[in-house]
C-alpha positions as YAML, in Angstrom:
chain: A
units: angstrom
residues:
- id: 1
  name: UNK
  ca: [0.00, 0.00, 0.00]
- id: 2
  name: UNK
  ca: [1.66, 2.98, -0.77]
- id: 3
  name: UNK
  ca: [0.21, 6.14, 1.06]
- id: 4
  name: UNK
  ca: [0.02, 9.94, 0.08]
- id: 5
  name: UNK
  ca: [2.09, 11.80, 2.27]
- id: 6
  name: UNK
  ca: [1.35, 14.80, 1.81]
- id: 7
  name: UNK
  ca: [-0.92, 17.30, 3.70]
- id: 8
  name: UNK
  ca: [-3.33, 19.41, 1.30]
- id: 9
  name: UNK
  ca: [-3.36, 22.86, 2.31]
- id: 10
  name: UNK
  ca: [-7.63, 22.36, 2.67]
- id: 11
  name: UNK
  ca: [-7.11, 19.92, 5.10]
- id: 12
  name: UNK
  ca: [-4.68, 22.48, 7.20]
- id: 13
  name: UNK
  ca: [-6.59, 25.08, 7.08]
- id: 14
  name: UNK
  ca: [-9.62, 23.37, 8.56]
- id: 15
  name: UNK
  ca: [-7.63, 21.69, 11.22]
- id: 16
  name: UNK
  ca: [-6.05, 25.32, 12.30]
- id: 17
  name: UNK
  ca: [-10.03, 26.32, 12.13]
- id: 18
  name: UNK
  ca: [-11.16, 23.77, 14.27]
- id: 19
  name: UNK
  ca: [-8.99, 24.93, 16.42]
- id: 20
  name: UNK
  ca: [-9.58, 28.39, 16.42]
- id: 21
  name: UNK
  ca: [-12.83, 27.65, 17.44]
- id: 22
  name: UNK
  ca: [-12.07, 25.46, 19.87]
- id: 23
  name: UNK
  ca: [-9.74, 28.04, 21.34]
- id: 24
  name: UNK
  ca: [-12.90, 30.47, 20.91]
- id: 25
  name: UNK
  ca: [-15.27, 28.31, 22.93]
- id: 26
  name: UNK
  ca: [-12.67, 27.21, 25.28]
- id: 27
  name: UNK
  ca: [-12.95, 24.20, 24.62]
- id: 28
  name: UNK
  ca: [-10.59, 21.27, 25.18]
- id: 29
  name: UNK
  ca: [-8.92, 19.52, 22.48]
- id: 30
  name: UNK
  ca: [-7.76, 15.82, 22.60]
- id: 31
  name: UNK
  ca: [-5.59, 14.73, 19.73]
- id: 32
  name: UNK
  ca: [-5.03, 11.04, 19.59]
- id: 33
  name: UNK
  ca: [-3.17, 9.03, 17.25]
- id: 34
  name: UNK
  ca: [-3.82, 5.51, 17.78]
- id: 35
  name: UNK
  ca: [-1.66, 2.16, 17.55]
- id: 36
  name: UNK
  ca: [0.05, 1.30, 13.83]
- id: 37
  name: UNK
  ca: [1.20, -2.17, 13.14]
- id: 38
  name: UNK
  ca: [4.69, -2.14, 11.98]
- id: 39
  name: UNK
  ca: [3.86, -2.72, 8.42]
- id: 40
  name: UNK
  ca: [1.81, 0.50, 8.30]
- id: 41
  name: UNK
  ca: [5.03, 2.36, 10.10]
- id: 42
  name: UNK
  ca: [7.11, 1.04, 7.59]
- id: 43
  name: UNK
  ca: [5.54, 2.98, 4.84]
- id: 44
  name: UNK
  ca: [6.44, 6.45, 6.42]
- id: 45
  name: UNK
  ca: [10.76, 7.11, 6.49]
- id: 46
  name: UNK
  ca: [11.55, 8.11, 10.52]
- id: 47
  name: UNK
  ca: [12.03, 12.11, 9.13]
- id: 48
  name: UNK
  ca: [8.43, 12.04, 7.83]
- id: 49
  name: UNK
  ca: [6.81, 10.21, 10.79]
- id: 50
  name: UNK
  ca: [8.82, 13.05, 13.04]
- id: 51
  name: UNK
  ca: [7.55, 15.88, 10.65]
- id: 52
  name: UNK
  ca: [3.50, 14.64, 11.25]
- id: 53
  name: UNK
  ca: [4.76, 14.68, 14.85]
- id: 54
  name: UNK
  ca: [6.29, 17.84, 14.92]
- id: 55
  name: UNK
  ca: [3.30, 19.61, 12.60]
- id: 56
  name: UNK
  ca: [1.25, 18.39, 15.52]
- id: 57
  name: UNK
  ca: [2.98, 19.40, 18.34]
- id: 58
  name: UNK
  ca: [3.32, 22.92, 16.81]
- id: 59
  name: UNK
  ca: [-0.06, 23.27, 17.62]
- id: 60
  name: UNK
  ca: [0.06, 22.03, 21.00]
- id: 61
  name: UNK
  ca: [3.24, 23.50, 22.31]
- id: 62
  name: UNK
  ca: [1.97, 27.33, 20.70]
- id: 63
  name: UNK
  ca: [-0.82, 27.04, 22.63]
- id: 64
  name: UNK
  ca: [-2.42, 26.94, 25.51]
- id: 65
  name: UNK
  ca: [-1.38, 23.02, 26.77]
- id: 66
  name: UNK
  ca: [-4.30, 22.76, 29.13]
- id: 67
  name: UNK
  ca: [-6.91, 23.17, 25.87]
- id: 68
  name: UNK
  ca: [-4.77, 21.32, 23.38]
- id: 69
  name: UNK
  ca: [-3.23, 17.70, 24.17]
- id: 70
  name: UNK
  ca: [-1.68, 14.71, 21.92]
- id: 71
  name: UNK
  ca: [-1.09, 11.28, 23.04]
- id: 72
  name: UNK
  ca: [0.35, 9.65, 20.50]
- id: 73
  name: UNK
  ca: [0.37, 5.77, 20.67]
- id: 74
  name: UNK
  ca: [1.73, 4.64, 16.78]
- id: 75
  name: UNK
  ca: [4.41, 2.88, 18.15]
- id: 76
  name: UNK
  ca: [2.91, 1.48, 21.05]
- id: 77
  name: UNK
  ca: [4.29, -1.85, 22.01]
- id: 78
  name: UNK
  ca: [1.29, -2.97, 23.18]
- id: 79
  name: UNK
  ca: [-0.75, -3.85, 20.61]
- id: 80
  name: UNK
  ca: [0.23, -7.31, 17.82]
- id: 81
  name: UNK
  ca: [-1.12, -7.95, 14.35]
- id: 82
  name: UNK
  ca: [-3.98, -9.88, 16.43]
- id: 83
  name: UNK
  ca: [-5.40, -6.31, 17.75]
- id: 84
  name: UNK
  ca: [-6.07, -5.70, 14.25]
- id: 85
  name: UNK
  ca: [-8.96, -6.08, 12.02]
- id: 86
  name: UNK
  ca: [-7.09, -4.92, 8.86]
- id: 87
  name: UNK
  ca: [-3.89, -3.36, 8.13]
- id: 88
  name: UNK
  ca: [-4.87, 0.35, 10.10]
- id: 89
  name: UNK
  ca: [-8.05, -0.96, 12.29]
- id: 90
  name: UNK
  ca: [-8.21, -2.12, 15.54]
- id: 91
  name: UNK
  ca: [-10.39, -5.13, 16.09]
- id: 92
  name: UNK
  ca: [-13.01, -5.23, 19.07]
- id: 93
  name: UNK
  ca: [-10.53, -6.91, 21.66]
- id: 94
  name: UNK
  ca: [-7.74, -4.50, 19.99]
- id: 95
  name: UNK
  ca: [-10.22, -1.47, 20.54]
- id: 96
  name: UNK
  ca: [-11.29, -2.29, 23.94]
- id: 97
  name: UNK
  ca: [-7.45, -3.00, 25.06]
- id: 98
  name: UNK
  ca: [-6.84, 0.97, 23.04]
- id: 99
  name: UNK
  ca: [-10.10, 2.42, 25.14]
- id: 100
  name: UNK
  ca: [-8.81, 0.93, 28.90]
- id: 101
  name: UNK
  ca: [-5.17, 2.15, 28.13]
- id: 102
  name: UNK
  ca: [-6.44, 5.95, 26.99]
- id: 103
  name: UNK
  ca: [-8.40, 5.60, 29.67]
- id: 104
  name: UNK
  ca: [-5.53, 4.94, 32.26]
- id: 105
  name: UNK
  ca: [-3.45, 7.66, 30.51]
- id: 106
  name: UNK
  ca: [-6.47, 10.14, 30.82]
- id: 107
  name: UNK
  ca: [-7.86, 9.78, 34.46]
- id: 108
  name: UNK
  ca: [-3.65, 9.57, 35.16]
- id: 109
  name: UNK
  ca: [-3.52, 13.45, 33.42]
- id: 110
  name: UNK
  ca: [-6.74, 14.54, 35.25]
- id: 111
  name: UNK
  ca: [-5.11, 13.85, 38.59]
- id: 112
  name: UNK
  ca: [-1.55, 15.39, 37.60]
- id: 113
  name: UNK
  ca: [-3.64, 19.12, 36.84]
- id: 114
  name: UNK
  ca: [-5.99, 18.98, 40.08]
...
């Protein structure tokens, strides 16, 4: 599978507006990229998977943290081929073994702010 890498300027726009009015609203924004097999990694060379990272993180580390977080689990070692229901989907047992550990991560975050 070969994937197009590149980010139309449409698509940033609307993100950045999404954002805005987010930011507008004040309202929280959870970014989450979720577990890749290592086929799916494979496809991306380490500068390009760094430059997704690092577009994303602009966003987070130029504003306000406390409205904009990203937990980013593409290489998480905790997920196998057998969490998957295709090459980029999780199956149900994959999915509900993603939902507990955001979970963990998220209730963990709550208590570090209070």
């Amino acid at each position: 599978i070969e994937r197009d890498k590149n980010r139309l300027d449409f698509q940033i726009r609307y993100f950045q507006k999404i954002i805005d009015l987010c930011k507008s609203k004040n309202i929280k924004i959870l970014i989450i990229m979720p577990p890749l097999r290592s086929n799916e990694l494979n496809l991306y060379t380490k500068s390009e998977i760094e430059e997704f990272d690092l577009f994303i993180r602009e966003y987070t580390d130029n504003n306000n943290n406390n409205n904009i977080l990203y937990l980013n689990y593409s290489t998480s070692r905790d997920f196998s081929s057998e969490d998957f229901a295709d090459v980029t989907h999780l199956n149900e047992s994959g999915a509900n073994k993603f939902s507990k550990i955001v979970d963990k991560d998220l209730l963990n975050l709550i208590v570090e702010v209070q």
